[in-house]
């Protein structure tokens, strides 16, 4: 049995890691992209950071070590999915460059494509969006360790794509990621 180019094309997995501050638009872009990819026949999973924390990384806190462990767990799961023909869309902050680099290295060693997308929304915009009320809690003194405010966020030096979501619609942001996937032969 021969596999047509289209069948091979549609079953090529990859990890698309969307990193950025809380309320940057990572998850919204990921779900928009997921819908588009599914319509084209791709297998897609969104590994939402909040769901992962609840079900896979329950018990981890927000120390640097716990954040690294969480990112490595997600990276393992994403790479496993990608090796098996799934587009793993990962809207997870992953605040430390060394943690993200370890995930990229895991993918390279396993032969799974990995794209890092920096959703580079400024903290001033994120704090206005404040999807989960985190910035308000931090400002009221009810929360410490908010990434990008009073806890570090190391921006990627050279992501595969940088999106400034404050300057475009969700559809335009998702289209930019889709264009990158297409350019790399992954969509």
mmCIF file of C-alpha atoms in Angstrom:
data_model
loop_
_atom_site.group_PDB
_atom_site.id
_atom_site.type_symbol
_atom_site.label_atom_id
_atom_site.label_comp_id
_atom_site.label_asym_id
_atom_site.label_seq_id
_atom_site.Cartn_x
_atom_site.Cartn_y
_atom_site.Cartn_z
ATOM 1 C CA UNK A 1 0.000 0.000 0.000
ATOM 2 C CA UNK A 2 1.379 3.413 -0.872
ATOM 3 C CA UNK A 3 0.679 6.533 1.058
ATOM 4 C CA UNK A 4 -0.233 9.539 -1.015
ATOM 5 C CA UNK A 5 1.626 12.788 -0.441
ATOM 6 C CA UNK A 6 -1.544 14.359 0.978
ATOM 7 C CA UNK A 7 -2.031 11.535 3.510
ATOM 8 C CA UNK A 8 1.590 11.815 4.590
ATOM 9 C CA UNK A 9 1.303 15.597 4.736
ATOM 10 C CA UNK A 10 -1.781 15.587 6.958
ATOM 11 C CA UNK A 11 -0.352 13.082 9.430
ATOM 12 C CA UNK A 12 2.950 14.900 10.004
ATOM 13 C CA UNK A 13 3.069 15.866 13.652
ATOM 14 C CA UNK A 14 4.698 18.897 15.218
ATOM 15 C CA UNK A 15 4.764 20.857 18.425
ATOM 16 C CA UNK A 16 3.824 24.520 18.288
ATOM 17 C CA UNK A 17 4.750 26.114 21.628
ATOM 18 C CA UNK A 18 3.125 29.500 22.212
ATOM 19 C CA UNK A 19 5.005 31.289 24.985
ATOM 20 C CA UNK A 20 4.169 34.678 26.450
ATOM 21 C CA UNK A 21 2.846 36.485 29.484
ATOM 22 C CA UNK A 22 -0.453 35.650 31.209
ATOM 23 C CA UNK A 23 -3.369 37.038 29.120
ATOM 24 C CA UNK A 24 -1.114 37.504 26.068
ATOM 25 C CA UNK A 25 -3.565 35.553 23.871
ATOM 26 C CA UNK A 26 -1.703 32.232 23.675
ATOM 27 C CA UNK A 27 -4.657 29.947 24.336
ATOM 28 C CA UNK A 28 -7.077 31.937 22.182
ATOM 29 C CA UNK A 29 -4.667 31.789 19.237
ATOM 30 C CA UNK A 30 -4.055 28.060 19.823
ATOM 31 C CA UNK A 31 -7.771 27.209 19.712
ATOM 32 C CA UNK A 32 -8.305 29.343 16.601
ATOM 33 C CA UNK A 33 -5.389 27.577 14.894
ATOM 34 C CA UNK A 34 -6.619 24.171 16.083
ATOM 35 C CA UNK A 35 -9.981 24.701 14.390
ATOM 36 C CA UNK A 36 -8.349 25.660 11.115
ATOM 37 C CA UNK A 37 -5.964 22.688 11.187
ATOM 38 C CA UNK A 38 -8.770 20.250 12.017
ATOM 39 C CA UNK A 39 -10.797 21.551 9.077
ATOM 40 C CA UNK A 40 -7.818 20.647 6.879
ATOM 41 C CA UNK A 41 -7.753 17.107 8.252
ATOM 42 C CA UNK A 42 -4.903 17.376 10.762
ATOM 43 C CA UNK A 43 -4.907 15.587 14.083
ATOM 44 C CA UNK A 44 -4.637 18.339 16.695
ATOM 45 C CA UNK A 45 -4.457 18.549 20.473
ATOM 46 C CA UNK A 46 -4.277 21.740 22.517
ATOM 47 C CA UNK A 47 -2.260 21.152 25.681
ATOM 48 C CA UNK A 48 -3.727 23.964 27.770
ATOM 49 C CA UNK A 49 -1.442 24.962 30.632
ATOM 50 C CA UNK A 50 -4.282 25.252 33.162
ATOM 51 C CA UNK A 51 -5.602 21.779 32.332
ATOM 52 C CA UNK A 52 -2.103 20.281 32.500
ATOM 53 C CA UNK A 53 -1.563 21.832 35.937
ATOM 54 C CA UNK A 54 -4.849 20.355 37.134
ATOM 55 C CA UNK A 55 -4.456 16.839 35.758
ATOM 56 C CA UNK A 56 -0.764 16.109 35.120
ATOM 57 C CA UNK A 57 1.147 18.548 37.272
ATOM 58 C CA UNK A 58 -1.170 18.749 40.271
ATOM 59 C CA UNK A 59 0.838 19.444 43.394
ATOM 60 C CA UNK A 60 3.473 21.528 41.668
ATOM 61 C CA UNK A 61 3.826 25.108 42.805
ATOM 62 C CA UNK A 62 5.297 28.088 41.020
ATOM 63 C CA UNK A 63 8.906 27.960 42.158
ATOM 64 C CA UNK A 64 11.513 27.988 39.406
ATOM 65 C CA UNK A 65 12.093 24.228 39.920
ATOM 66 C CA UNK A 66 8.364 23.401 39.812
ATOM 67 C CA UNK A 67 7.837 25.556 36.730
ATOM 68 C CA UNK A 68 10.740 23.756 35.027
ATOM 69 C CA UNK A 69 9.281 20.362 35.954
ATOM 70 C CA UNK A 70 5.868 21.393 34.615
ATOM 71 C CA UNK A 71 7.354 22.571 31.300
ATOM 72 C CA UNK A 72 9.362 19.351 30.938
ATOM 73 C CA UNK A 73 6.260 17.223 31.535
ATOM 74 C CA UNK A 74 4.328 19.177 28.943
ATOM 75 C CA UNK A 75 7.295 19.000 26.557
ATOM 76 C CA UNK A 76 7.437 15.219 26.935
ATOM 77 C CA UNK A 77 3.730 14.866 26.207
ATOM 78 C CA UNK A 78 3.909 17.264 23.234
ATOM 79 C CA UNK A 79 6.882 15.441 21.719
ATOM 80 C CA UNK A 80 5.115 12.089 22.144
ATOM 81 C CA UNK A 81 2.045 13.425 20.341
ATOM 82 C CA UNK A 82 4.151 15.075 17.603
ATOM 83 C CA UNK A 83 6.074 11.838 16.941
ATOM 84 C CA UNK A 84 2.725 10.148 16.439
ATOM 85 C CA UNK A 85 1.345 12.502 13.807
ATOM 86 C CA UNK A 86 -0.462 15.003 16.016
ATOM 87 C CA UNK A 87 -0.083 18.774 15.915
ATOM 88 C CA UNK A 88 0.429 19.567 19.610
ATOM 89 C CA UNK A 89 -0.441 23.205 20.231
ATOM 90 C CA UNK A 90 1.008 24.270 23.570
ATOM 91 C CA UNK A 91 -0.147 27.654 24.917
ATOM 92 C CA UNK A 92 2.027 27.608 28.041
ATOM 93 C CA UNK A 93 3.969 30.528 29.530
ATOM 94 C CA UNK A 94 7.210 28.555 30.087
ATOM 95 C CA UNK A 95 8.963 31.601 31.562
ATOM 96 C CA UNK A 96 12.550 30.308 31.523
ATOM 97 C CA UNK A 97 14.677 30.085 28.384
ATOM 98 C CA UNK A 98 16.578 27.013 29.626
ATOM 99 C CA UNK A 99 13.326 25.096 30.163
ATOM 100 C CA UNK A 100 12.118 25.920 26.647
ATOM 101 C CA UNK A 101 15.526 25.005 25.203
ATOM 102 C CA UNK A 102 15.402 21.613 26.942
ATOM 103 C CA UNK A 103 12.020 20.955 25.310
ATOM 104 C CA UNK A 104 13.370 21.994 21.895
ATOM 105 C CA UNK A 105 16.360 19.665 22.379
ATOM 106 C CA UNK A 106 14.049 16.747 23.308
ATOM 107 C CA UNK A 107 12.164 17.293 20.057
ATOM 108 C CA UNK A 108 15.364 17.495 18.005
ATOM 109 C CA UNK A 109 16.648 14.264 19.527
ATOM 110 C CA UNK A 110 13.319 12.542 18.837
ATOM 111 C CA UNK A 111 13.066 13.928 15.311
ATOM 112 C CA UNK A 112 9.818 15.791 15.971
ATOM 113 C CA UNK A 113 9.342 19.270 14.503
ATOM 114 C CA UNK A 114 9.206 22.032 17.106
ATOM 115 C CA UNK A 115 8.220 25.662 16.591
ATOM 116 C CA UNK A 116 8.462 28.327 19.261
ATOM 117 C CA UNK A 117 5.995 31.183 18.884
ATOM 118 C CA UNK A 118 6.462 34.213 21.119
ATOM 119 C CA UNK A 119 3.144 35.920 21.716
ATOM 120 C CA UNK A 120 4.861 39.194 22.586
ATOM 121 C CA UNK A 121 1.939 41.128 23.996
ATOM 122 C CA UNK A 122 3.169 43.923 26.304
ATOM 123 C CA UNK A 123 2.432 43.539 30.014
ATOM 124 C CA UNK A 124 0.372 46.757 29.918
ATOM 125 C CA UNK A 125 -1.993 45.166 27.391
ATOM 126 C CA UNK A 126 -2.072 41.837 29.247
ATOM 127 C CA UNK A 127 -2.965 43.572 32.523
ATOM 128 C CA UNK A 128 -5.939 45.265 30.831
ATOM 129 C CA UNK A 129 -7.113 41.966 29.296
ATOM 130 C CA UNK A 130 -6.526 40.171 32.635
ATOM 131 C CA UNK A 131 -8.497 37.113 31.523
ATOM 132 C CA UNK A 132 -8.132 35.297 34.873
ATOM 133 C CA UNK A 133 -7.954 38.328 37.167
ATOM 134 C CA UNK A 134 -4.306 37.629 38.023
ATOM 135 C CA UNK A 135 -3.042 41.157 37.441
ATOM 136 C CA UNK A 136 -5.816 42.600 39.626
ATOM 137 C CA UNK A 137 -4.972 40.132 42.401
ATOM 138 C CA UNK A 138 -1.278 40.982 42.130
ATOM 139 C CA UNK A 139 -2.021 44.724 42.240
ATOM 140 C CA UNK A 140 -4.197 44.184 45.336
ATOM 141 C CA UNK A 141 -1.396 42.274 47.059
ATOM 142 C CA UNK A 142 -3.327 38.996 46.963
ATOM 143 C CA UNK A 143 -0.892 37.277 44.594
ATOM 144 C CA UNK A 144 2.875 37.174 44.416
ATOM 145 C CA UNK A 145 5.018 35.577 41.739
ATOM 146 C CA UNK A 146 3.064 36.768 38.694
ATOM 147 C CA UNK A 147 5.129 36.051 35.608
ATOM 148 C CA UNK A 148 6.328 39.226 33.964
ATOM 149 C CA UNK A 149 5.382 41.426 36.920
ATOM 150 C CA UNK A 150 7.126 40.236 40.073
ATOM 151 C CA UNK A 151 8.474 36.937 38.729
ATOM 152 C CA UNK A 152 10.784 36.609 35.719
ATOM 153 C CA UNK A 153 9.801 36.024 32.120
ATOM 154 C CA UNK A 154 12.749 35.452 29.801
ATOM 155 C CA UNK A 155 11.618 36.442 26.310
ATOM 156 C CA UNK A 156 12.831 34.171 23.517
ATOM 157 C CA UNK A 157 15.878 35.607 21.739
ATOM 158 C CA UNK A 158 15.082 34.025 18.397
ATOM 159 C CA UNK A 159 11.642 32.409 18.256
ATOM 160 C CA UNK A 160 10.442 30.872 15.021
ATOM 161 C CA UNK A 161 7.752 33.570 14.983
ATOM 162 C CA UNK A 162 6.957 36.620 17.098
ATOM 163 C CA UNK A 163 3.316 37.733 17.256
ATOM 164 C CA UNK A 164 2.197 41.057 18.679
ATOM 165 C CA UNK A 165 -1.419 40.154 19.352
ATOM 166 C CA UNK A 166 -2.349 43.689 20.363
ATOM 167 C CA UNK A 167 -1.830 44.756 16.726
ATOM 168 C CA UNK A 168 -3.904 42.075 14.983
ATOM 169 C CA UNK A 169 -7.018 39.952 15.323
ATOM 170 C CA UNK A 170 -6.968 36.424 16.707
ATOM 171 C CA UNK A 171 -7.640 35.167 13.181
ATOM 172 C CA UNK A 172 -4.653 37.103 11.829
ATOM 173 C CA UNK A 173 -2.418 35.744 14.604
ATOM 174 C CA UNK A 174 -3.542 32.169 13.936
ATOM 175 C CA UNK A 175 -3.066 32.729 10.192
ATOM 176 C CA UNK A 176 0.532 33.859 10.826
ATOM 177 C CA UNK A 177 1.264 30.627 12.710
ATOM 178 C CA UNK A 178 -0.476 28.610 9.986
ATOM 179 C CA UNK A 179 1.662 30.353 7.355
ATOM 180 C CA UNK A 180 4.798 29.355 9.269
ATOM 181 C CA UNK A 181 3.595 25.741 9.484
ATOM 182 C CA UNK A 182 2.931 25.800 5.736
ATOM 183 C CA UNK A 183 6.349 27.318 5.020
ATOM 184 C CA UNK A 184 7.970 24.511 7.038
ATOM 185 C CA UNK A 185 5.946 21.815 5.248
ATOM 186 C CA UNK A 186 3.842 21.028 8.312
ATOM 187 C CA UNK A 187 0.411 22.279 7.193
#
